[in-house]
Amino acid sequence: MYHLVAADKAEFRIGELARMTGVSTRQLRYWEKQGYVSAIARDDEQESRLYGFPAYVKVTIIKQHLDDGESLHEAVAYAQKSLQRVEDFKIAPILAQWEAVFQQKFDN
């Protein structure tokens, strides 16, 4: 039986993220230390890192580009741009609403 979880509520321990992406826990720790990937929290019981869905997506993109022969720097830059496009897409409706409100104020 599968349980659906909203992407913004998903949490993965470092070992789970490693298994899901094919990136070693050692590599994930290095990427976190370099600031390429961020854990959302630490599990109080075991003090293991917890990563959210955006980290999963970012790690997957980075790994794909590394596997394609790109440098780590290039792969990280591409992943950051990709995630920024997603954030821009999510905020676009809000910006459109604000624009409409401001337009109404100036038209009156």
Coordinates of C-alpha atoms in Angstrom, one line a residue:
M1 CA 0.0 0.0 0.0
Y2 CA 1.3 3.4 -0.9
H3 CA 0.7 6.7 0.9
L4 CA 0.7 9.9 -1.0
V5 CA 2.6 12.8 0.6
A6 CA 2.6 16.4 -0.7
A7 CA 6.0 17.2 -2.2
D8 CA 6.5 20.1 0.2
K9 CA 5.9 17.7 3.2
A10 CA 8.3 15.0 2.0
E11 CA 11.3 14.3 4.1
F12 CA 14.2 11.9 3.4
R13 CA 17.1 10.8 5.6
I14 CA 20.5 11.0 4.0
G15 CA 20.5 7.2 3.4
E16 CA 17.1 7.3 1.7
L17 CA 18.2 10.2 -0.5
A18 CA 21.3 8.4 -1.4
R19 CA 19.4 5.2 -2.4
M20 CA 16.8 7.2 -4.4
T21 CA 19.4 9.2 -6.3
G22 CA 22.3 6.9 -6.6
V23 CA 24.6 9.4 -4.9
S24 CA 26.7 8.2 -2.0
T25 CA 26.0 9.6 1.5
R26 CA 29.7 10.8 1.5
Q27 CA 29.0 12.8 -1.7
L28 CA 25.8 14.3 -0.3
R29 CA 27.6 15.4 2.9
Y30 CA 30.3 17.0 0.7
W31 CA 27.8 18.8 -1.4
E32 CA 26.0 20.0 1.7
K33 CA 29.3 21.3 3.2
Q34 CA 30.0 23.1 -0.1
G35 CA 26.5 24.6 0.0
Y36 CA 25.2 22.9 -3.1
V37 CA 22.4 21.0 -1.3
S38 CA 20.7 21.9 2.0
A39 CA 19.2 19.7 4.6
I40 CA 16.0 21.0 6.0
A41 CA 16.6 19.7 9.5
R42 CA 18.2 17.1 11.7
D43 CA 16.2 14.3 13.1
D44 CA 16.4 14.8 16.9
E45 CA 16.5 11.1 17.7
Q46 CA 19.5 10.1 15.6
E47 CA 20.7 13.5 14.5
S48 CA 20.6 12.3 10.9
R49 CA 20.1 14.9 8.1
L50 CA 16.6 15.3 6.7
Y51 CA 16.2 16.5 3.1
G52 CA 13.1 17.8 1.4
F53 CA 11.7 17.2 -2.0
P54 CA 13.6 20.2 -3.5
A55 CA 16.9 18.6 -2.4
Y56 CA 15.9 15.3 -4.1
V57 CA 15.2 17.2 -7.3
K58 CA 18.4 19.1 -7.1
V59 CA 20.6 16.0 -6.4
T60 CA 18.9 14.2 -9.2
I61 CA 19.6 17.0 -11.7
I62 CA 23.2 17.4 -10.5
K63 CA 23.8 13.6 -10.8
Q64 CA 22.3 13.5 -14.3
H65 CA 24.6 16.3 -15.5
L66 CA 27.7 14.7 -13.8
D67 CA 26.8 11.4 -15.5
D68 CA 26.6 13.3 -18.8
G69 CA 30.2 14.5 -18.3
E70 CA 29.7 18.0 -17.0
S71 CA 31.7 19.5 -14.2
L72 CA 30.3 19.7 -10.7
H73 CA 30.2 23.5 -11.0
E74 CA 28.2 23.3 -14.3
A75 CA 25.9 20.7 -12.9
V76 CA 25.1 22.7 -9.7
A77 CA 24.6 25.9 -11.8
Y78 CA 22.1 24.1 -14.0
A79 CA 20.3 22.6 -11.1
Q80 CA 20.0 26.0 -9.4
K81 CA 18.7 27.6 -12.6
S82 CA 16.1 24.8 -13.0
L83 CA 14.9 25.1 -9.4
Q84 CA 14.7 28.9 -9.8
R85 CA 12.5 28.5 -12.8
V86 CA 10.2 26.3 -10.7
E87 CA 10.0 28.9 -8.0
D88 CA 9.4 31.7 -10.6
F89 CA 6.6 29.6 -12.0
K90 CA 5.0 29.1 -8.6
I91 CA 5.1 32.8 -7.8
A92 CA 3.9 34.0 -11.2
P93 CA 0.2 33.9 -10.3
I94 CA 0.9 35.9 -7.1
L95 CA 2.8 38.5 -9.1
A96 CA -0.1 38.7 -11.6
Q97 CA -2.6 39.3 -8.8
W98 CA -0.4 42.1 -7.3
E99 CA -0.1 43.7 -10.8
A100 CA -3.9 43.7 -11.1
V101 CA -4.3 45.3 -7.7
F102 CA -1.7 48.0 -8.4
Q103 CA -3.3 48.6 -11.8
Q104 CA -6.7 49.1 -10.2
K105 CA -5.2 51.6 -7.7
F106 CA -3.6 53.6 -10.5
D107 CA -6.7 53.5 -12.7
N108 CA -8.9 54.9 -10.0

